[in-house]
Amino acid sequence: MDYSANGTAFGVASMIDTSILPLFLAGAVALAIAPGPDMVFTMATAATQGWRGGLAAAAGIITGGLFWVGATAMGLAALLSTSEHALTVIRWIGGAYLVFLAIQTVRHIDATPRADAAKRLSSAYRRGLMTNLLNPKIGLFFIAFLPQFTNPSVGPVWLQIIILGLIFFTIGSCILLIIAFSAGAARDHLVRSKTWRRGLNAIAATAFGVLGLRLLLMRDAV
């Protein structure tokens, strides 16, 4: 009998404090289902580009989030949090990028789905990636959240942070997949109507704009 899979699972489990793992999972699920920027961005993208675009955006969001998990594990995010000017610059760039997406969506509010599916998917992925990479608040969140569930006596804290981050994004990915499929299915049925198409694009533009202004006008770093 092959025990490799069980052995791997046990090895991973032994690297984190399993006594507080249920609390972490409960918190991760609660955060995943709570409406937030990632959910809004995925929903807006799926509503305008279909479920495939929503999945691509979700993949970009997750990739960007994993970057911040790695940065937190390496202490980069913690170092960044000590530099108020660096945080402000990154936050402004991220906010300006989202506002730019809102303006572009308004400019093409009557646009029908483009035939070049590959280009649309790569664009959706890139947008999702950039919105998370350019949002330092995500890195600060991981600094505040993930270390609470680490235990230096169990193993290296940086490794525990990476494992917990992977678990966190696995849960979040499931929620974003549901959002992408649901919003994409609705869009596929309504996109033939010019009125609905304009409405969906208006909703997407509003979502992008609100998220961007939220970053630009944010006063507190955390």
CSV table of C-alpha atoms in Angstrom, one decimal:
chain,number,residue,atom,x,y,z
A,1,MET,CA,0.0,0.0,0.0
A,2,ASP,CA,1.2,3.5,-0.9
A,3,TYR,CA,1.5,5.7,2.2
A,4,SER,CA,3.1,8.6,0.4
A,5,ALA,CA,0.0,10.8,0.2
A,6,ASN,CA,-0.8,10.2,3.9
A,7,GLY,CA,2.8,10.8,4.8
A,8,THR,CA,2.8,14.0,2.9
A,9,ALA,CA,-0.4,15.2,4.5
A,10,PHE,CA,0.9,14.3,8.0
A,11,GLY,CA,4.2,16.0,7.3
A,12,VAL,CA,2.4,19.2,6.3
A,13,ALA,CA,0.1,19.0,9.3
A,14,SER,CA,3.1,18.6,11.6
A,15,MET,CA,4.5,21.9,10.5
A,16,ILE,CA,1.5,23.9,11.8
A,17,ASP,CA,-0.2,24.1,15.2
A,18,THR,CA,-3.3,21.9,14.6
A,19,SER,CA,-4.8,22.9,18.0
A,20,ILE,CA,-5.6,26.3,16.6
A,21,LEU,CA,-6.2,25.2,13.0
A,22,PRO,CA,-10.0,24.9,13.4
A,23,LEU,CA,-10.1,28.6,14.5
A,24,PHE,CA,-8.0,29.6,11.5
A,25,LEU,CA,-10.3,27.7,9.1
A,26,ALA,CA,-13.4,29.3,10.6
A,27,GLY,CA,-11.8,32.7,10.2
A,28,ALA,CA,-10.7,32.0,6.7
A,29,VAL,CA,-14.2,30.8,5.6
A,30,ALA,CA,-15.8,33.9,7.2
A,31,LEU,CA,-13.4,36.2,5.4
A,32,ALA,CA,-13.8,34.3,2.1
A,33,ILE,CA,-17.6,34.6,2.1
A,34,ALA,CA,-17.7,38.2,3.3
A,35,PRO,CA,-18.2,40.7,0.4
A,36,GLY,CA,-14.9,42.4,-0.3
A,37,PRO,CA,-12.8,43.9,-3.1
A,38,ASP,CA,-11.8,40.5,-4.5
A,39,MET,CA,-15.3,39.3,-4.7
A,40,VAL,CA,-16.6,42.5,-6.3
A,41,PHE,CA,-13.8,42.6,-8.8
A,42,THR,CA,-14.4,38.9,-9.9
A,43,MET,CA,-18.1,39.5,-10.1
A,44,ALA,CA,-17.7,42.7,-12.2
A,45,THR,CA,-15.3,41.0,-14.5
A,46,ALA,CA,-17.5,37.9,-15.0
A,47,ALA,CA,-20.5,40.1,-15.5
A,48,THR,CA,-18.8,41.8,-18.5
A,49,GLN,CA,-16.6,39.1,-19.9
A,50,GLY,CA,-18.4,35.9,-18.9
A,51,TRP,CA,-17.4,33.1,-16.5
A,52,ARG,CA,-14.1,32.5,-18.3
A,53,GLY,CA,-13.1,36.1,-17.7
A,54,GLY,CA,-14.2,35.8,-14.1
A,55,LEU,CA,-12.1,32.7,-13.6
A,56,ALA,CA,-9.1,34.5,-15.2
A,57,ALA,CA,-9.6,37.5,-12.9
A,58,ALA,CA,-9.9,35.2,-9.9
A,59,ALA,CA,-6.7,33.5,-10.9
A,60,GLY,CA,-4.9,36.8,-11.2
A,61,ILE,CA,-6.3,37.9,-7.8
A,62,ILE,CA,-5.0,34.6,-6.2
A,63,THR,CA,-1.6,35.0,-7.8
A,64,GLY,CA,-1.3,38.5,-6.4
A,65,GLY,CA,-2.4,37.3,-3.0
A,66,LEU,CA,0.1,34.5,-3.0
A,67,PHE,CA,2.8,37.1,-3.7
A,68,TRP,CA,1.8,38.9,-0.5
A,69,VAL,CA,1.8,35.7,1.4
A,70,GLY,CA,5.4,35.0,0.3
A,71,ALA,CA,6.3,38.6,1.0
A,72,THR,CA,4.8,38.3,4.5
A,73,ALA,CA,6.8,35.1,5.1
A,74,MET,CA,10.0,36.8,4.0
A,75,GLY,CA,9.3,39.9,6.1
A,76,LEU,CA,9.1,42.1,3.0
A,77,ALA,CA,5.5,43.2,3.8
A,78,ALA,CA,6.5,43.9,7.4
A,79,LEU,CA,9.4,46.0,6.1
A,80,LEU,CA,7.1,47.8,3.7
A,81,SER,CA,4.7,48.6,6.5
A,82,THR,CA,7.4,50.7,8.2
A,83,SER,CA,7.7,53.0,5.2
A,84,GLU,CA,4.7,55.3,5.0
A,85,HIS,CA,5.7,56.9,1.7
A,86,ALA,CA,6.2,53.5,0.0
A,87,LEU,CA,2.8,52.4,1.1
A,88,THR,CA,1.2,55.6,-0.1
A,89,VAL,CA,2.8,55.4,-3.5
A,90,ILE,CA,1.7,51.8,-4.1
A,91,ARG,CA,-1.8,52.5,-2.8
A,92,TRP,CA,-2.1,55.5,-5.1
A,93,ILE,CA,-0.9,53.5,-8.1
A,94,GLY,CA,-3.4,50.7,-7.3
A,95,GLY,CA,-6.2,53.2,-6.9
A,96,ALA,CA,-5.4,55.0,-10.1
A,97,TYR,CA,-5.3,51.7,-12.0
A,98,LEU,CA,-8.8,50.8,-10.8
A,99,VAL,CA,-10.2,54.2,-11.7
A,100,PHE,CA,-8.5,53.8,-15.1
A,101,LEU,CA,-10.4,50.5,-15.5
A,102,ALA,CA,-13.6,52.2,-14.6
A,103,ILE,CA,-13.1,55.0,-17.1
A,104,GLN,CA,-12.2,52.5,-19.9
A,105,THR,CA,-15.3,50.5,-19.1
A,106,VAL,CA,-17.5,53.6,-19.3
A,107,ARG,CA,-15.9,54.5,-22.6
A,108,HIS,CA,-16.8,51.1,-24.0
A,109,ILE,CA,-20.1,50.8,-22.3
A,110,ASP,CA,-21.9,49.6,-25.4
A,111,ALA,CA,-19.1,47.2,-26.4
A,112,THR,CA,-20.1,43.6,-27.3
A,113,PRO,CA,-17.9,40.6,-26.3
A,114,ARG,CA,-14.8,40.5,-28.4
A,115,ALA,CA,-14.0,37.5,-30.5
A,116,ASP,CA,-10.4,37.2,-29.3
A,117,ALA,CA,-11.1,35.1,-26.2
A,118,ALA,CA,-7.4,34.5,-25.4
A,119,LYS,CA,-6.7,38.2,-25.3
A,120,ARG,CA,-9.7,38.8,-23.1
A,121,LEU,CA,-8.7,36.1,-20.7
A,122,SER,CA,-5.1,37.3,-20.4
A,123,SER,CA,-6.4,40.9,-19.9
A,124,ALA,CA,-8.7,39.7,-17.1
A,125,TYR,CA,-5.9,37.8,-15.4
A,126,ARG,CA,-3.6,40.7,-15.7
A,127,ARG,CA,-6.2,43.1,-14.2
A,128,GLY,CA,-6.8,40.7,-11.3
A,129,LEU,CA,-3.1,40.3,-10.7
A,130,MET,CA,-2.4,44.1,-10.7
A,131,THR,CA,-5.3,45.0,-8.4
A,132,ASN,CA,-3.9,42.7,-5.7
A,133,LEU,CA,-0.2,43.5,-6.3
A,134,LEU,CA,-0.9,47.2,-6.1
A,135,ASN,CA,-2.9,46.9,-2.9
A,136,PRO,CA,-0.5,47.0,0.1
A,137,LYS,CA,-3.4,46.7,2.5
A,138,ILE,CA,-3.6,43.0,1.6
A,139,GLY,CA,0.0,42.5,2.7
A,140,LEU,CA,-0.7,44.4,5.9
A,141,PHE,CA,-3.8,42.2,6.4
A,142,PHE,CA,-1.6,39.0,6.2
A,143,ILE,CA,0.8,40.5,8.7
A,144,ALA,CA,-2.0,41.0,11.1
A,145,PHE,CA,-3.9,37.7,10.4
A,146,LEU,CA,-1.6,34.9,9.6
A,147,PRO,CA,1.1,35.2,12.3
A,148,GLN,CA,-1.7,34.8,14.9
A,149,PHE,CA,-1.9,31.1,14.0
A,150,THR,CA,1.8,30.3,14.0
A,151,ASN,CA,3.7,28.6,16.8
A,152,PRO,CA,7.5,28.9,16.7
A,153,SER,CA,7.8,25.7,18.8
A,154,VAL,CA,6.2,23.7,16.0
A,155,GLY,CA,8.5,24.8,13.1
A,156,PRO,CA,9.8,27.8,11.1
A,157,VAL,CA,7.3,30.6,11.3
A,158,TRP,CA,7.9,31.6,7.6
A,159,LEU,CA,6.9,28.0,6.5
A,160,GLN,CA,3.8,28.1,8.7
A,161,ILE,CA,2.8,31.4,7.1
A,162,ILE,CA,3.2,29.9,3.6
A,163,ILE,CA,1.1,26.8,4.5
A,164,LEU,CA,-1.6,28.8,6.2
A,165,GLY,CA,-1.6,31.2,3.2
A,166,LEU,CA,-2.1,28.4,0.8
A,167,ILE,CA,-5.0,27.0,2.9
A,168,PHE,CA,-6.5,30.5,3.0
A,169,PHE,CA,-6.4,31.0,-0.7
A,170,THR,CA,-7.7,27.5,-1.4
A,171,ILE,CA,-10.8,28.4,0.5
A,172,GLY,CA,-11.0,31.8,-1.1
A,173,SER,CA,-10.5,30.3,-4.6
A,174,CYS,CA,-13.6,28.0,-4.1
A,175,ILE,CA,-15.7,31.1,-3.3
A,176,LEU,CA,-14.4,33.1,-6.2
A,177,LEU,CA,-15.1,30.2,-8.6
A,178,ILE,CA,-18.7,30.2,-7.5
A,179,ILE,CA,-18.9,33.9,-7.9
A,180,ALA,CA,-17.3,33.8,-11.4
A,181,PHE,CA,-19.6,31.0,-12.6
A,182,SER,CA,-22.8,32.6,-11.2
A,183,ALA,CA,-22.1,36.1,-12.5
A,184,GLY,CA,-20.8,34.7,-15.8
A,185,ALA,CA,-23.9,32.6,-16.4
A,186,ALA,CA,-26.1,35.6,-15.8
A,187,ARG,CA,-24.1,37.7,-18.2
A,188,ASP,CA,-24.2,35.0,-20.9
A,189,HIS,CA,-28.0,35.1,-20.8
A,190,LEU,CA,-28.3,38.9,-20.8
A,191,VAL,CA,-25.5,40.1,-23.0
A,192,ARG,CA,-27.6,39.9,-26.1
A,193,SER,CA,-29.7,42.8,-24.9
A,194,LYS,CA,-28.0,46.2,-25.4
A,195,THR,CA,-29.8,47.6,-22.4
A,196,TRP,CA,-28.6,44.8,-20.1
A,197,ARG,CA,-25.2,45.0,-21.7
A,198,ARG,CA,-24.9,48.7,-20.8
A,199,GLY,CA,-26.3,48.0,-17.4
A,200,LEU,CA,-23.7,45.3,-16.7
A,201,ASN,CA,-20.9,47.5,-17.9
A,202,ALA,CA,-22.2,50.3,-15.8
A,203,ILE,CA,-22.2,48.1,-12.7
A,204,ALA,CA,-18.6,46.9,-13.5
A,205,ALA,CA,-17.4,50.5,-14.0
A,206,THR,CA,-19.0,51.5,-10.7
A,207,ALA,CA,-17.4,48.6,-8.9
A,208,PHE,CA,-13.9,49.4,-10.3
A,209,GLY,CA,-14.4,53.1,-9.6
A,210,VAL,CA,-15.5,52.6,-6.0
A,211,LEU,CA,-12.6,50.2,-5.3
A,212,GLY,CA,-10.1,52.6,-6.8
A,213,LEU,CA,-11.4,55.7,-4.9
A,214,ARG,CA,-11.4,53.6,-1.7
A,215,LEU,CA,-7.7,53.1,-2.1
A,216,LEU,CA,-7.0,56.7,-3.2
A,217,LEU,CA,-9.0,58.2,-0.3
A,218,MET,CA,-7.8,55.7,2.4
A,219,ARG,CA,-6.2,57.6,5.2
A,220,ASP,CA,-5.2,54.7,7.5
A,221,ALA,CA,-2.7,52.1,6.2
A,222,VAL,CA,-4.4,49.3,8.0
